[in-house]
Amino acid sequence: MKCSQAATPHRNRRCSAPHRPKEHTVPIVTIQQGPRDIELKRELVARVTDAFVDSLKIPAEAVQVWIHEVPADSWGVAGKLTADK
C-alpha cells in the first residue's frame, strides 16, 4: 500500500508502507572558514568529496560541499576578533 505524500505515519494509522531511507542520501558538508584562495578551495572540495566517496562508497555526484566564508571582522577566538590579532 502506498501512502499519500501528505500522510504521515503518526497521523494516518491506515498507512502501512514502512519509511525507508534512500539508498544514497545526499551528504551535505558545510565548511566555515575565513576567506581562502580559490585554488585552495578547489583542492579542499576535491579532498572532502574523495573522503566521502571512499568512506561511504557513494558516487562523487552525491556529495555537496558548501563553503561559508566568514570575514576576519565577523569571527572571534578567545574573546577577540580575528581581525584584531
Short mmCIF file of C-alpha atoms in Angstrom, two decimals:
data_model
loop_
_atom_site.label_atom_id
_atom_site.label_comp_id
_atom_site.label_asym_id
_atom_site.label_seq_id
_atom_site.Cartn_x
_atom_site.Cartn_y
_atom_site.Cartn_z
CA MET A 1 0.00 0.00 0.00
CA LYS A 2 1.34 3.42 -0.90
CA CYS A 3 0.72 6.40 1.34
CA SER A 4 -0.16 9.82 0.04
CA GLN A 5 2.61 12.37 0.35
CA ALA A 6 0.57 14.35 2.85
CA ALA A 7 0.10 11.35 5.11
CA THR A 8 2.50 10.83 7.98
CA PRO A 9 2.73 7.60 9.99
CA HIS A 10 1.55 9.23 13.23
CA ARG A 11 -1.47 10.92 11.58
CA ASN A 12 -2.63 8.18 9.26
CA ARG A 13 -2.68 4.80 11.01
CA ARG A 14 -4.01 3.13 7.83
CA CYS A 15 -0.69 3.80 6.11
CA SER A 16 1.28 0.57 6.27
CA ALA A 17 4.15 1.42 3.93
CA PRO A 18 7.33 1.50 6.03
CA HIS A 19 9.56 4.55 5.95
CA ARG A 20 12.79 3.63 4.21
CA PRO A 21 15.72 5.99 3.81
CA LYS A 22 17.01 6.47 0.30
CA GLU A 23 19.91 4.21 -0.61
CA HIS A 24 22.10 7.19 -1.47
CA THR A 25 21.06 10.17 0.59
CA VAL A 26 22.99 13.26 -0.35
CA PRO A 27 25.63 14.23 2.22
CA ILE A 28 25.96 17.99 2.54
CA VAL A 29 29.22 19.14 4.10
CA THR A 30 29.36 22.72 5.37
CA ILE A 31 32.77 24.27 5.97
CA GLN A 32 33.01 27.55 7.83
CA GLN A 33 36.30 29.33 7.41
CA GLY A 34 37.96 32.62 6.71
CA PRO A 35 38.41 33.66 3.08
CA ARG A 36 40.82 31.47 1.10
CA ASP A 37 42.26 31.46 -2.41
CA ILE A 38 40.06 29.72 -4.99
CA GLU A 39 42.75 27.11 -5.73
CA LEU A 40 42.82 26.10 -2.06
CA LYS A 41 39.03 25.84 -2.06
CA ARG A 42 39.09 23.65 -5.19
CA GLU A 43 41.54 21.27 -3.51
CA LEU A 44 39.54 21.28 -0.27
CA VAL A 45 36.29 20.41 -2.08
CA ALA A 46 38.01 17.63 -4.05
CA ARG A 47 39.56 16.09 -0.92
CA VAL A 48 36.38 16.30 1.15
CA THR A 49 34.43 14.71 -1.70
CA ASP A 50 37.02 11.93 -2.03
CA ALA A 51 36.79 11.22 1.70
CA PHE A 52 33.02 10.73 1.49
CA VAL A 53 33.30 8.63 -1.67
CA ASP A 54 35.92 6.39 -0.03
CA SER A 55 34.24 6.04 3.36
CA LEU A 56 30.56 5.85 2.35
CA LYS A 57 31.04 4.13 -1.04
CA ILE A 58 28.84 6.66 -2.81
CA PRO A 59 29.30 8.43 -6.15
CA ALA A 60 31.04 11.81 -6.11
CA GLU A 61 27.90 13.31 -7.65
CA ALA A 62 26.05 12.58 -4.41
CA VAL A 63 28.35 14.79 -2.30
CA GLN A 64 27.72 18.51 -1.87
CA VAL A 65 30.28 20.77 -0.19
CA TRP A 66 29.26 24.25 0.89
CA ILE A 67 31.96 26.73 1.88
CA HIS A 68 30.76 29.55 4.09
CA GLU A 69 33.48 32.18 4.27
CA VAL A 70 33.40 34.49 7.25
CA PRO A 71 35.46 37.69 7.21
CA ALA A 72 38.00 38.24 9.99
CA ASP A 73 35.91 41.07 11.44
CA SER A 74 32.97 38.67 11.89
CA TRP A 75 34.80 35.84 13.66
CA GLY A 76 36.13 35.72 17.20
CA VAL A 77 38.54 33.45 19.05
CA ALA A 78 39.37 33.61 22.75
CA GLY A 79 37.29 36.74 23.24
CA LYS A 80 38.84 38.74 20.40
CA LEU A 81 38.01 39.31 16.74
CA THR A 82 40.45 37.53 14.49
CA ALA A 83 40.83 40.85 12.63
CA ASP A 84 42.37 42.32 15.82
CA LYS A 85 45.14 39.71 16.12
#
